Amino acid sequence: QKEVEQNSGPLSVPEGAIASLNCTYSDRGSQSFFWYRQYSGKSPELIMSIYSNGDKEDGRFTAQLNKASQYVSLLIRDSQPSDSATYLCAVKSTNAGKSTFGDGTTLTVKP
Amino acid sequence: DVKVTQSSRYLVKRTGEKVFLECVQDMDHENMFWYRQDPGLGLRLIYFSYDVKMKEKGDIPEGYSVSREKKERFSLILESASTNQTSMYLCASSFPPSEETQYFGPGTRLLVL
């Protein structure tokens, strides 16, 4: 079992729809959770971080964390073609200096 | 803005050559990381460093070494390049514990012939 698993994708949604990206992790000691976006040919950039159970909203993006279920998700409302990218989930435990990344889910938003 | 730079965007080397990939960050970050990214395999950690002269093996350190003589600079060394080291190499830095976000450089696409 991988430490961090994401939907294998690819995920395709129409413009204006809600895109839902999911991530599960195996280390119960994990404390910090991140979503990175990576456009084709570019390097990853952070879009959301979440540390507590519940929802965290930033514009059209909402991160959801459920530590009991070891699950973190990213919702993108009113999806735009410019949201088409690969989304990487990263998880970090308190005592580790490094984050573990999932393989990513590729999202395509069709006009 | 945090800036992480890598010495080359594209590099072509021959099997057996010694290869140096350089990474520099300008925000006095404590942590620095080297990853490789391959289609279908995601982002895999090669080595990371907590501080000057400190290094820790990541998930795939075989065939690689690193050097961190100055806080702002983290070098990845391929002692004897092989074709299976053809990949995209990404450097990142972060400033724990107050800031755990990793800031990535633009990447170096290495082709080993």
XYZ file of N, CA and C in Angstrom:
672
model
N 0.837 -1.195 0.000
C 0.000 0.000 0.000
C 0.875 1.249 0.000
N 0.549 2.200 -0.863
C 1.305 3.446 -0.916
C 0.960 4.285 0.297
N 1.905 5.122 0.710
C 1.664 5.978 1.868
C 0.599 7.021 1.584
N 0.599 7.540 0.373
C -0.382 8.543 -0.036
C -0.967 8.091 -1.377
N -2.265 7.932 -1.413
C -2.919 7.461 -2.635
C -3.942 8.491 -3.108
N -3.956 8.691 -4.408
C -4.911 9.604 -5.017
C -5.702 8.883 -6.087
N -6.872 9.466 -6.448
C -7.627 8.940 -7.590
C -6.671 8.815 -8.757
N -6.754 7.692 -9.451
C -5.807 7.493 -10.559
C -6.068 8.451 -11.712
N -7.317 8.879 -11.870
C -7.633 9.785 -12.949
C -7.444 9.141 -14.305
N -7.426 9.916 -15.405
C -7.674 11.356 -15.391
C -9.133 11.675 -15.105
N -9.331 12.885 -14.602
C -10.658 13.353 -14.272
C -11.037 14.458 -15.257
N -12.224 14.340 -15.815
C -12.680 15.329 -16.783
C -14.016 15.886 -16.317
N -14.125 17.210 -16.253
C -15.374 17.852 -15.855
C -15.671 18.976 -16.832
N -16.954 19.324 -17.002
C -17.281 20.465 -17.870
C -17.032 21.774 -17.132
N -16.802 22.793 -17.899
C -16.602 24.128 -17.333
C -17.797 24.509 -16.460
N -17.490 25.079 -15.279
C -18.551 25.478 -14.366
C -18.943 24.421 -13.350
N -18.514 23.196 -13.552
C -18.857 22.099 -12.634
C -17.923 22.096 -11.422
N -18.260 21.240 -10.461
C -17.390 21.044 -9.298
C -16.476 19.849 -9.569
N -15.189 20.068 -9.373
C -14.228 18.967 -9.498
C -13.856 18.506 -8.093
N -13.871 17.200 -7.888
C -13.563 16.631 -6.579
C -12.347 15.729 -6.680
N -11.331 16.057 -5.922
C -10.074 15.289 -5.949
C -9.860 14.688 -4.570
N -9.525 13.434 -4.526
C -9.441 12.727 -3.257
C -8.063 12.155 -2.982
N -7.764 12.033 -1.690
C -6.441 11.556 -1.278
C -6.598 10.814 0.052
N -6.022 9.644 0.160
C -5.984 8.929 1.437
C -4.527 8.698 1.826
N -4.290 8.591 3.124
C -2.923 8.413 3.594
C -2.889 7.346 4.675
N -1.746 6.753 4.884
C -1.660 5.611 5.784
C -1.072 5.952 7.162
N -0.305 7.035 7.261
C 0.356 7.359 8.532
C -0.573 8.168 9.432
N -1.032 7.551 10.533
C -1.954 8.253 11.445
C -1.285 9.418 12.167
N 0.052 9.472 12.150
C 0.773 10.581 12.770
C 0.865 11.814 11.894
N 0.263 11.753 10.726
C 0.327 12.886 9.798
C -0.414 14.078 10.374
N 0.197 15.260 10.213
C -0.379 16.461 10.812
C -0.605 17.594 9.818
N 0.115 17.541 8.711
C 0.054 18.646 7.751
C -0.268 18.080 6.376
N -1.169 18.788 5.688
C -1.671 18.265 4.415
C -1.676 19.393 3.388
N -1.249 19.055 2.192
C -1.055 20.087 1.174
C -1.614 19.624 -0.165
N -2.133 20.577 -0.911
C -2.476 20.337 -2.312
C -1.623 21.250 -3.179
N -0.916 20.629 -4.119
C -0.101 21.360 -5.077
C -0.726 21.185 -6.469
N -0.594 22.207 -7.269
C -1.044 22.153 -8.661
C 0.188 22.190 -9.561
N 0.186 21.355 -10.573
C 1.307 21.312 -11.502
C 0.788 21.356 -12.932
N 1.048 22.459 -13.603
C 0.712 22.560 -15.010
C 1.737 21.770 -15.814
N 1.318 21.323 -16.982
C 2.187 20.524 -17.841
C 3.478 21.276 -18.150
N 4.616 20.647 -17.891
C 5.903 21.257 -18.173
C 6.387 22.244 -17.123
N 5.605 22.410 -16.061
C 5.977 23.344 -14.994
C 6.218 22.597 -13.696
N 6.687 23.324 -12.685
C 6.926 22.703 -11.387
C 5.694 22.900 -10.490
N 5.559 22.074 -9.443
C 4.391 22.183 -8.561
C 4.378 23.510 -7.795
N 3.169 23.990 -7.518
C 3.004 25.181 -6.696
C 1.873 24.916 -5.709
N 2.030 25.423 -4.489
C 1.035 25.181 -3.451
C -0.249 25.952 -3.746
N -1.396 25.273 -3.588
C -2.655 25.994 -3.667
C -3.400 25.977 -2.347
N -3.252 24.934 -1.548
C -3.957 24.868 -0.265
C -3.143 24.063 0.735
N -3.203 24.468 1.993
C -2.684 23.650 3.081
C -3.775 23.549 4.136
N -3.820 22.431 4.854
C -4.832 22.251 5.892
C -4.225 21.423 7.009
N -4.559 21.799 8.250
C -3.928 21.160 9.398
C -4.952 20.586 10.390
N -6.205 21.089 10.324
C -7.231 20.657 11.276
C -8.385 20.012 10.547
N -9.082 19.137 11.255
C -10.269 18.515 10.684
C -11.290 19.563 10.259
N -11.965 19.284 9.163
C -12.998 20.186 8.700
C -12.673 20.729 7.325
N -13.286 21.855 7.022
C -13.142 22.478 5.710
C -12.307 23.752 5.811
N -11.584 24.017 4.757
C -10.865 25.283 4.634
C -11.090 25.806 3.229
N -11.598 27.027 3.151
C -11.972 27.579 1.853
C -11.037 28.715 1.462
N -10.718 28.759 0.185
C -9.915 29.850 -0.365
C -10.394 30.090 -1.783
N -11.266 31.078 -1.929
C -11.815 31.355 -3.254
C -12.645 30.195 -3.760
N -12.329 29.698 -4.926
C -13.083 28.575 -5.494
C -12.618 27.214 -4.964
N -11.588 27.217 -4.152
C -11.007 25.973 -3.655
C -11.421 25.705 -2.205
N -11.777 24.459 -1.921
C -12.063 24.023 -0.558
C -11.313 22.736 -0.288
N -10.508 22.756 0.764
C -9.846 21.527 1.216
C -10.637 20.968 2.389
N -10.774 19.655 2.403
C -11.504 18.983 3.473
C -10.598 17.921 4.083
N -10.569 17.883 5.406
C -9.704 16.923 6.103
C -10.516 16.127 7.118
N -10.325 14.830 7.099
C -10.941 13.944 8.074
C -9.846 12.997 8.561
N -9.263 13.309 9.713
C -8.130 12.521 10.201
C -8.558 11.132 10.653
N -9.765 11.014 11.151
C -10.248 9.698 11.597
C -10.326 8.733 10.419
N -10.746 9.239 9.280
C -10.837 8.409 8.072
C -9.563 8.476 7.236
N -8.606 9.284 7.657
C -7.324 9.434 6.951
C -7.570 9.818 5.499
N -8.292 10.902 5.371
C -8.790 11.305 4.052
C -8.710 12.818 3.939
N -8.206 13.280 2.795
C -8.196 14.708 2.510
C -8.652 14.900 1.070
N -9.446 15.927 0.858
C -9.960 16.148 -0.488
C -9.812 17.609 -0.877
N -9.924 17.847 -2.156
C -9.903 19.202 -2.706
C -11.086 19.344 -3.640
N -11.924 20.356 -3.368
C -13.041 20.657 -4.246
C -12.737 21.958 -4.983
N -12.981 21.938 -6.273
C -12.822 23.140 -7.086
C -14.195 23.493 -7.640
N -14.727 24.606 -7.171
C -16.059 25.036 -7.638
C -15.908 25.867 -8.897
N -16.964 25.892 -9.703
C -16.974 26.692 -10.936
C -15.669 26.456 -11.716
N -15.403 25.214 -11.997
C -14.137 24.843 -12.658
C -13.951 25.609 -13.964
N -12.718 26.016 -14.199
C -12.362 26.756 -15.399
C -11.325 25.956 -16.197
N -11.266 26.175 -17.509
C -10.228 25.482 -18.298
C -8.825 25.710 -17.759
N -8.605 26.867 -17.131
C -7.287 27.162 -16.573
C -6.964 26.305 -15.343
N -7.975 25.591 -14.825
C -7.731 24.663 -13.710
C -7.190 23.329 -14.203
N -7.167 23.128 -15.490
C -6.653 21.868 -16.050
C -5.173 21.732 -15.705
N -4.864 20.698 -14.939
C -3.503 20.502 -14.420
C -3.479 19.167 -13.683
N -2.313 18.814 -13.189
C -2.194 17.669 -12.289
C -2.144 18.187 -10.864
N -2.951 17.580 -9.996
C -3.027 18.002 -8.607
C -2.358 16.941 -7.731
N -1.403 17.408 -6.944
C -0.621 16.518 -6.090
C -1.016 16.717 -4.636
N -1.312 15.626 -3.968
C -1.576 15.641 -2.534
C -0.263 15.331 -1.817
N 0.051 16.083 -0.765
C 1.273 15.838 0.012
C 0.905 15.793 1.495
N 1.556 14.900 2.220
C 1.248 14.665 3.626
C 2.549 14.677 4.430
N 2.518 15.329 5.573
C 3.720 15.420 6.409
C 3.362 15.089 7.854
N 4.179 14.248 8.485
C 3.979 13.989 9.907
C 4.815 14.966 10.715
N 4.472 15.148 11.978
C 5.107 16.174 12.804
C 6.610 15.978 12.904
N 7.025 14.732 13.025
C 8.431 14.469 13.282
C 9.268 14.296 12.027
N 8.638 14.336 10.899
C 9.378 14.114 9.658
C 9.726 15.444 9.022
N 10.914 15.532 8.483
C 11.288 16.762 7.804
C 10.766 16.823 6.394
N 10.238 15.690 5.929
C 9.839 15.636 4.529
C 8.358 15.356 4.407
N 7.811 15.714 3.255
C 6.439 15.374 2.904
C 6.464 14.201 1.936
N 5.398 13.426 1.983
C 5.225 12.341 1.022
C 4.148 12.742 0.040
N 4.469 12.612 -1.243
C 3.541 13.030 -2.291
C 2.805 11.831 -2.878
N 1.546 12.059 -3.241
C 0.825 11.092 -4.049
C 1.265 11.212 -5.494
N 0.777 10.294 -6.316
C 1.171 10.292 -7.726
C 0.482 11.374 -8.540
N -0.555 11.984 -7.972
C -1.247 13.055 -8.670
C -2.471 12.589 -9.427
N -3.411 13.508 -9.565
C -4.600 13.284 -10.390
C -4.632 14.373 -11.449
N -4.752 13.960 -12.707
C -4.808 14.934 -13.793
C -6.254 15.336 -14.051
N -6.504 16.618 -13.979
C -7.841 17.184 -14.182
C -7.886 17.914 -15.518
N -8.928 17.642 -16.284
C -9.183 18.386 -17.514
C -10.543 19.029 -17.385
N -10.611 20.336 -17.587
C -11.872 21.053 -17.567
C -12.198 21.431 -19.009
N -13.313 20.891 -19.503
C -13.664 21.096 -20.909
C -14.588 22.290 -21.071
N -14.269 23.194 -22.004
C -15.111 24.383 -22.213
C -16.476 23.998 -22.740
N 9.037 37.487 -2.849
C 8.710 36.149 -3.340
C 9.907 35.226 -3.210
N 9.599 34.016 -2.803
C 10.639 32.998 -2.735
C 11.091 32.654 -4.135
N 12.398 32.528 -4.279
C 12.897 32.130 -5.581
C 13.848 30.958 -5.419
N 13.538 29.884 -6.136
C 14.405 28.713 -6.181
C 14.858 28.566 -7.623
N 16.151 28.580 -7.813
C 16.680 28.467 -9.172
C 17.504 27.198 -9.314
N 17.478 26.659 -10.514
C 18.272 25.477 -10.841
C 19.194 25.822 -11.983
N 20.371 25.238 -11.970
C 21.444 25.684 -12.862
C 21.125 25.484 -14.337
N 20.363 24.473 -14.684
C 20.076 24.214 -16.092
C 18.615 23.799 -16.245
N 17.994 24.155 -17.353
C 16.648 23.658 -17.636
C 16.705 22.331 -18.394
N 17.708 22.210 -19.257
C 17.888 20.983 -20.035
C 19.364 20.603 -20.009
N 19.609 19.298 -19.919
C 20.980 18.812 -19.850
C 21.052 17.481 -20.565
N 22.076 17.322 -21.414
C 22.302 16.051 -22.091
C 23.688 15.558 -21.706
N 23.754 14.362 -21.176
C 25.018 13.798 -20.739
C 25.160 12.381 -21.286
N 26.383 11.876 -21.240
C 26.647 10.523 -21.711
C 26.783 9.576 -20.520
N 26.444 8.342 -20.757
C 26.575 7.304 -19.734
C 27.995 7.313 -19.158
N 28.079 7.274 -17.826
C 29.366 7.253 -17.148
C 29.890 8.613 -16.747
N 29.309 9.670 -17.272
C 29.758 11.012 -16.904
C 29.321 11.354 -15.483
N 30.085 12.232 -14.844
C 29.693 12.766 -13.545
C 28.869 14.017 -13.791
N 27.711 14.087 -13.159
C 26.771 15.167 -13.432
C 26.484 15.927 -12.137
N 26.514 17.238 -12.233
C 26.206 18.101 -11.095
C 24.955 18.912 -11.418
N 23.973 18.845 -10.536
C 22.789 19.685 -10.650
C 22.791 20.620 -9.444
N 22.689 21.915 -9.740
C 22.782 22.906 -8.679
C 21.422 23.540 -8.409
N 21.184 23.832 -7.145
C 19.944 24.486 -6.735
C 20.286 25.588 -5.736
N 19.707 26.760 -5.953
C 19.949 27.891 -5.049
C 18.615 28.514 -4.662
N 18.447 28.779 -3.360
C 17.243 29.476 -2.894
C 17.674 30.746 -2.177
N 16.788 31.764 -2.272
C 17.175 33.090 -1.778
C 16.421 33.534 -0.539
N 15.766 32.581 0.172
C 14.937 32.966 1.318
C 15.442 32.404 2.638
N 16.682 32.021 2.710
C 17.267 31.553 3.976
C 16.505 30.342 4.531
N 16.023 29.494 3.657
C 15.271 28.319 4.088
C 16.189 27.264 4.688
N 15.672 26.616 5.744
C 16.436 25.566 6.407
C 16.489 24.290 5.568
N 15.319 23.877 5.079
C 15.212 22.586 4.393
C 15.342 22.736 2.890
N 16.047 21.796 2.301
C 16.110 21.715 0.842
C 15.972 20.267 0.420
N 15.407 20.065 -0.763
C 15.022 18.730 -1.226
C 15.400 18.547 -2.688
N 15.714 17.305 -3.048
C 15.850 16.921 -4.449
C 14.879 15.784 -4.733
N 14.083 15.973 -5.803
C 13.135 14.962 -6.269
C 13.435 14.640 -7.727
N 12.974 13.466 -8.126
C 12.859 13.201 -9.554
C 11.409 12.865 -9.864
N 10.980 13.243 -11.060
C 9.592 13.024 -11.442
C 9.561 12.308 -12.772
N 8.897 11.176 -12.778
C 8.788 10.362 -13.975
C 7.330 10.031 -14.233
N 6.916 9.955 -15.490
C 5.510 9.628 -15.801
C 5.089 8.328 -15.136
N 3.958 8.369 -14.460
C 3.433 7.169 -13.828
C 4.037 6.831 -12.486
N 5.122 7.517 -12.118
C 5.799 7.218 -10.846
C 5.717 8.372 -9.856
N 5.169 9.489 -10.282
C 4.992 10.609 -9.372
C 6.297 11.289 -9.006
N 6.238 11.965 -7.885
C 7.376 12.737 -7.367
C 8.074 11.871 -6.318
N 9.331 11.557 -6.548
C 10.054 10.685 -5.607
C 11.241 11.424 -5.009
N 11.355 11.345 -3.685
C 12.390 12.074 -2.971
C 13.715 11.322 -3.046
N 14.759 12.040 -3.454
C 16.092 11.434 -3.568
C 16.882 11.679 -2.279
N 17.042 12.945 -1.929
C 17.748 13.348 -0.717
C 17.120 14.643 -0.213
N 17.284 14.906 1.083
C 16.943 16.210 1.610
C 17.954 16.617 2.684
N 17.897 17.881 3.032
C 18.881 18.442 3.963
C 18.186 19.402 4.913
N 18.488 19.244 6.211
C 17.913 20.123 7.230
C 18.750 21.368 7.450
N 20.012 21.283 7.138
C 20.902 22.392 7.461
C 22.209 22.183 6.708
N 23.066 23.167 6.811
C 24.368 23.058 6.148
C 25.077 21.790 6.605
N 25.627 21.086 5.646
C 26.391 19.853 5.855
C 25.551 18.693 6.393
N 24.245 18.894 6.523
C 23.357 17.816 6.956
C 22.641 17.255 5.741
N 22.488 15.941 5.699
C 21.739 15.328 4.609
C 21.045 14.069 5.108
N 19.925 13.770 4.489
C 19.177 12.565 4.819
C 18.764 11.885 3.525
N 18.848 10.580 3.497
C 18.396 9.842 2.319
C 16.880 9.905 2.221
N 16.424 10.016 0.982
C 15.005 9.934 0.720
C 14.622 8.520 0.326
N 13.689 8.402 -0.583
C 13.178 7.087 -0.966
C 14.030 6.380 -2.018
N 14.759 7.143 -2.818
C 15.532 6.538 -3.919
C 16.926 7.146 -4.018
N 17.777 6.998 -3.003
C 19.092 7.649 -3.016
C 20.159 6.936 -3.847
N 19.870 5.711 -4.264
C 20.907 4.924 -4.940
C 21.345 5.591 -6.234
N 22.659 5.716 -6.394
C 23.220 6.317 -7.600
C 23.383 7.826 -7.520
N 22.980 8.402 -6.384
C 23.046 9.855 -6.195
C 23.797 10.192 -4.911
N 24.377 11.380 -4.880
C 24.887 11.949 -3.647
C 24.544 13.431 -3.647
N 24.712 14.086 -2.510
C 24.371 15.500 -2.407
C 25.448 16.227 -1.627
N 25.410 17.544 -1.765
C 26.340 18.399 -1.040
C 25.625 19.674 -0.641
N 25.796 20.071 0.619
C 25.253 21.350 1.070
C 26.311 22.045 1.924
N 27.141 22.801 1.242
C 28.228 23.522 1.906
C 27.779 24.902 2.384
N 26.760 25.464 1.706
C 26.196 26.746 2.106
C 24.692 26.581 2.230
N 24.094 27.378 3.106
C 22.676 27.228 3.383
C 21.826 27.394 2.130
N 22.199 28.277 1.262
C 21.355 28.585 0.115
C 21.531 27.628 -1.056
N 22.516 26.749 -0.995
C 22.859 25.930 -2.153
C 22.843 24.436 -1.814
N 22.160 23.679 -2.670
C 22.046 22.231 -2.468
C 22.320 21.572 -3.816
N 23.345 20.769 -3.856
C 23.768 20.163 -5.122
C 23.451 18.674 -5.147
N 23.006 18.216 -6.283
C 22.763 16.786 -6.519
C 23.832 16.289 -7.473
N 24.447 15.175 -7.124
C 25.551 14.644 -7.922
C 25.218 13.238 -8.385
N 25.350 13.023 -9.679
C 25.247 11.682 -10.236
C 26.681 11.246 -10.524
N 27.202 10.350 -9.716
C 28.620 9.986 -9.790
C 28.983 9.378 -11.145
N 28.110 8.553 -11.666
C 28.337 7.913 -12.961
C 26.968 7.738 -13.610
N 26.614 8.709 -14.445
C 25.249 8.755 -14.982
C 24.900 7.487 -15.760
N 23.671 7.053 -15.591
C 23.174 5.909 -16.348
C 21.871 6.296 -17.042
N 21.506 5.532 -18.057
C 20.311 5.890 -18.840
C 19.049 5.893 -17.985
N 18.995 5.069 -16.935
C 17.797 5.057 -16.089
C 17.707 6.263 -15.153
N 18.679 7.149 -15.244
C 18.604 8.401 -14.503
C 18.099 9.550 -15.380
N 17.708 9.231 -16.592
C 17.026 10.206 -17.447
C 15.693 10.542 -16.790
N 15.486 11.828 -16.498
C 14.301 12.202 -15.732
C 14.216 13.719 -15.626
N 13.102 14.180 -15.021
C 12.970 15.579 -14.608
C 13.395 15.652 -13.143
N 14.331 16.535 -12.839
C 14.812 16.709 -11.469
C 14.314 18.048 -10.928
N 13.670 17.976 -9.780
C 13.098 19.158 -9.148
C 13.734 19.380 -7.784
N 14.123 20.619 -7.548
C 14.643 21.038 -6.255
C 13.550 21.826 -5.544
N 13.508 21.742 -4.219
C 12.538 22.504 -3.450
C 13.172 22.947 -2.140
N 12.572 23.968 -1.532
C 13.035 24.413 -0.225
C 11.831 24.758 0.639
N 12.044 24.723 1.967
C 10.987 25.112 2.899
C 11.614 25.641 4.175
N 10.781 26.286 5.015
C 11.261 26.944 6.224
C 10.427 26.495 7.406
N 10.720 25.293 7.936
C 9.939 24.806 9.079
C 10.331 25.539 10.354
N 9.579 25.496 11.443
C 8.250 24.888 11.434
C 7.148 25.881 11.056
N 7.509 27.155 10.947
C 6.456 28.135 10.693
C 5.910 28.052 9.277
N 6.671 27.560 8.371
C 6.243 27.532 6.975
C 6.664 26.195 6.393
N 5.699 25.341 6.149
C 6.026 24.000 5.674
C 5.823 23.839 4.188
N 5.316 24.873 3.568
C 5.146 24.814 2.117
C 6.488 24.596 1.456
N 6.494 23.747 0.454
C 7.707 23.569 -0.334
C 7.615 24.436 -1.581
N 8.690 25.166 -1.840
C 8.775 26.004 -3.022
C 9.720 25.319 -3.997
N 9.213 25.103 -5.192
C 9.958 24.329 -6.168
C 10.685 25.214 -7.174
N 11.823 24.735 -7.601
C 12.516 25.342 -8.724
C 11.865 24.933 -10.036
N 12.330 25.462 -11.164
C 11.709 25.189 -12.466
C 11.989 23.803 -13.011
N 12.948 23.093 -12.422
C 13.251 21.739 -12.873
C 14.383 21.687 -13.886
N 15.073 20.557 -13.888
C 16.103 20.265 -14.891
C 15.726 18.962 -15.562
N 15.555 19.022 -16.869
C 15.263 17.797 -17.609
C 16.587 17.214 -18.083
N 16.941 16.078 -17.519
C 18.221 15.431 -17.823
C 18.009 14.251 -18.746
N 18.776 14.223 -19.819
C 18.778 13.089 -20.741
C 20.165 12.465 -20.696
N 20.226 11.178 -20.373
C 21.492 10.459 -20.357
C 21.510 9.490 -21.534
N 22.473 9.693 -22.417
C 22.554 8.868 -23.636
C 23.520 7.705 -23.465
